[in-house]
Every structure is written in C-alpha cells, then in structure tokens.
Amino acid sequence: MSIVASPTLPDAHGRFGQFGGRYVPETLMHPLQELEAEYFRAQHDPEFQRELSYYLREFCGRPTPLYFAERLTRELGGAKIYLKREDLLHTGAHKINNAIGQILLAKRMGKTRIIAETGAGQHGVATATVSAMFGMKCVIYMGAVDCERQMLNVYRMKMLGAEVVPVHAGQKTLKEAVNEAMRDWVTNIRGTHYILGTAYGAHPYPVMVRNFQRVIGDEARRQILEKEERLPDLLIACVGGGSNAIGLFYPFLNDASVKMTGVEAGGLGIRPEQHAARFQGGSLGVLQGTRSYILQDEFGQIQSTHSVSAGLDYAAVGPEHAWLRDAGRVGYTYATDDQALEAFMKLAQLEGIIPALESAHAVAECIVCAPTMSKDALIIVNLSGRGDKDVAQVAAKVKLQMPE
Ligand SMILES: *Cc1c(COP(=O)(O)O)cnc(C)c1O
C-alpha cells in the first residue's frame, strides 16, 4: 500500500469546498446517515477490508496490469504510454470495484434487496453480478434509450437474474434512471440498499465510491514505481460521474509533479445539448443530491446532453472533480465523438485492445498530448473498460476499411 497524506476532504457534511453535501428529501436523510455511519465503521474494520480485498482478488481479478503500450508510444513519437487495464476486470470495467464494496456493506447492514441505476449498462451488469453472487434480489433502472443502445448489457443483466426496468421519462437516459432508483429507495428503504455507480450523489456516496475505486491509483502508483522507479508525469482518465478518474487520481493528489487530466464527452461539439462536458458550458447547481457543475439552462432546468458513449452522457459531474478543478489541481478537457471513435480504432489496431467508448475519450486526449511531450515523460491512461458492449454501435459508424 502506498502512503497517501490525502487532503482532508470531504468535511463532516460531505462538502468539498462549496461542492458536494446532501440535498435530499427528508425521508432519505436518516438512511443516508445510517449508511454513512456503517460505511465509516466498515472502513476501519480489518475484517471488512480483508473480505473486500479477498473478493477484489479472487472474484474481480485484481490487481490489473499496468501495461506498456509500445506500438502506440512509437506511433505518437512522444511520451511513454502505460495503460491501466481495468478493462480486464470481471464484467469488463472498473464498476465492479465499487459494486463489490457496496454489496459487502449492504450485507453487513442486513439488506436483502439491491437497486441501482445504469447508463451504459456496465454498472447494472456489475451490480447484477455481485447480487447474484450474494443471493440478493436485484432491480436495475435504465433509460429506455440506453436499453436500446446497450442491448447486450440488458441481456447480461437479465441472465444474471436481475429485473431491468426501462425508464421512459424525459430524455430516457441516465438522469431519469437515477430519479427512478431514488424513488424506489424512498419507498422500500428498510430492506433495500441503493448501489450508486459513480462518485456522485448525496454524502456519503462520493467519498465512499472514491474510496472503493482508489485501488486503481494505489496499484498504478506501486506498479509505475516498480517499472520506472519514478512517478508518472501525467494521468489521463475519462470523466462521467467521475469514479474511474478519481480512483486513479486520488492517491497521486499530493504528488505535485504529477499532472492530471480528466476528459469529458465533447459529443458533436461544445454547443448547448450537443455534448456532456460540464466544465465547458456548465454552471453551479444542485442535482440528485449534490452541488456541482451542471449543464442547465438560465432557469435551472437540466439540459439535454449528447455523447456517443452512454457512460459519459450525464448532465452533472462528481463534486470532488468540481473542487479539484476550481483548486487548479486537475485539468479538464473534452474529446468529441469523432475523436473518441478514431482513438477506439487506433487502440484496437495498434495494441490489440478494444476499449470502451468511454475509455476511448481518455485515449483520444493521450493522442493529442503524448506527441507534445518528451520521450522520457511517462503517461498513465486509465482504460476504464473494454469495448465489447460498443462493437455494434461503432460498426454502424466507422467504415471498417482502415489503412495499415
Ligand atoms: C461508467 C463508465 C465510465 C464513466 O463513469 P465514471 O464514474 O466517470 O468512471 C467510464 N468508463 C466505463 C468503461 C464505464 O463503464
């Protein structure tokens, strides 16, 4: 384990500076307090930690490799590029790190029913998987549009014994799925735990999810020190709600020499309703339990968003990212749909790795900045998931006759 003198945030109210907090209906205050108390007890319980690391290793497949992308490095002609291979985890993305942690917590709290929201379906699959493993009833809320574009994951969840509820309200994507999951939780609070899938929502979710995901950065730190005997110069990760990014970044936050870039979904370009880049057109607001940067109109109505990747297609960003951005510690940029598709194909053909479209946004940023860096600089790109789920969608968009 690396030693991290971490920033002391969030505070006791779950605030990261002016961001975060707990903005929920009265009926959810008590359950959230209960969850917070139980989580912090579990966090300091060696037996809980032992059980968690057992399942991360034996069931999920940790540690994941930190892989030197030799051909991509040569092609780009600049910094040396390493890929943190979260795509190799069981169920194909980093989401399982958090799902396994939260279901162990639910078990500890005597809950027997699990609910979750899902966008791309990866969090739904991870949740359905751990629910099957622990014999818990599982209900997944998913926007009807996402159900359609991620049909493979809908089948996977059903095969795992979960009930999938398509949500037809509003834009029929992730935001509406979260609303439905919160409605369910208020109604069935006693025996139900809500496994939120990203570093978002009311306290304690952002800090809890971050802590379950920091295993990515803890491993990467140890691995790069073993391989290169020094820290990396740059970390790159895509940012939906922000869990894979904060998981990688967090253990490096106090290392001033390590730069970090979060990559949001630039969609069709930075015009209203054409993207999901909250730090480019977003403003301060409250959505689904927390205070952060949000894509909203002048009346505070949540704007529609667009991204080729369902997992990045959300109008708000995790509060810790908002804080890190305002503090100037992490830089945030975006990649467009086209850049992500190009990066997707490039990684497949140069490295034999088909990335998730979400992760392809991080690869796209790497393609932009690696050539501008010196050959002895080190970059770690978080490959948050694999692209099997995206194959049909990409095939419909990309002509499959690529040179070389
Ligand atoms: C869900 C998902 C994301 C986006 O969520 P974060 O919480 O921002 O990490 C990114 N990559 C993959 C593969 C995902 O499934």
Coordinates of C-alpha atoms and ligand atoms in Angstrom, one line a residue, residues 86-87 92-95 118-123 153 174 197-200 209 213 216 237-247 263 278 309-313 317 321 355-360 382-387 389-390, ligand 1:
E86 CA -9.4 -2.0 -15.8
D87 CA -10.9 -3.5 -19.0
G92 CA -15.3 -5.6 -18.2
A93 CA -15.0 -2.3 -16.4
H94 CA -13.9 -0.6 -13.1
K95 CA -17.5 -0.5 -11.9
T118 CA -27.2 2.3 -15.1
G119 CA -26.2 4.3 -18.2
A120 CA -24.1 2.2 -20.4
G121 CA -25.2 -0.9 -18.6
Q122 CA -21.8 -1.6 -17.1
H123 CA -22.8 -0.6 -13.6
N153 CA -25.9 -5.4 -21.3
L174 CA -29.1 8.1 -17.0
G197 CA -22.5 3.6 -9.6
T198 CA -20.3 6.7 -9.6
A199 CA -18.6 9.3 -7.4
Y200 CA -21.8 11.4 -7.3
V209 CA -17.3 5.4 -4.2
Q213 CA -12.2 3.0 -6.6
I216 CA -6.9 1.7 -9.2
A237 CA -8.9 9.4 -17.4
C238 CA -12.4 9.9 -18.8
V239 CA -15.0 11.6 -16.6
G240 CA -18.6 10.7 -16.5
G241 CA -19.7 11.0 -12.9
G242 CA -16.0 10.7 -12.2
S243 CA -15.4 7.4 -10.4
N244 CA -12.7 5.8 -12.6
A245 CA -10.9 9.2 -12.8
I246 CA -10.9 10.0 -9.0
G247 CA -10.0 6.3 -8.4
V263 CA -11.6 14.1 -20.2
R278 CA -19.9 20.1 -17.6
S309 CA -20.8 6.9 -25.1
A310 CA -23.7 6.3 -22.7
G311 CA -21.4 6.1 -19.7
L312 CA -20.3 9.8 -20.1
D313 CA -23.7 11.1 -21.0
V317 CA -20.1 15.9 -12.6
H321 CA -13.9 16.9 -9.5
P355 CA -11.6 -0.1 -25.4
A356 CA -14.9 1.0 -24.1
L357 CA -16.1 4.2 -25.9
E358 CA -15.9 6.0 -22.6
S359 CA -12.2 5.0 -22.2
A360 CA -11.6 5.9 -25.8
N382 CA -6.9 4.7 -17.3
L383 CA -8.5 2.1 -19.6
S384 CA -11.7 2.1 -17.6
G385 CA -13.5 -0.7 -19.6
R386 CA -13.5 -2.9 -22.6
G387 CA -15.4 -2.2 -25.8
K389 CA -20.6 -3.6 -25.5
D390 CA -19.8 -0.9 -28.1
Ligands
LIG1 C1 -19.5 4.0 -16.4 C2 -18.2 4.1 -17.1 C3 -17.5 5.3 -17.2 C4 -17.9 6.6 -16.6 O1 -18.2 6.6 -15.2 P1 -17.1 7.2 -14.2 O2 -17.9 7.1 -12.9 O3 -16.9 8.6 -14.6 O4 -15.9 6.4 -14.2 C5 -16.3 5.2 -17.8 N1 -15.8 4.1 -18.4 C6 -16.5 3.0 -18.4 C7 -16.0 1.8 -19.1 C8 -17.8 2.9 -17.8 O5 -18.5 1.8 -17.8

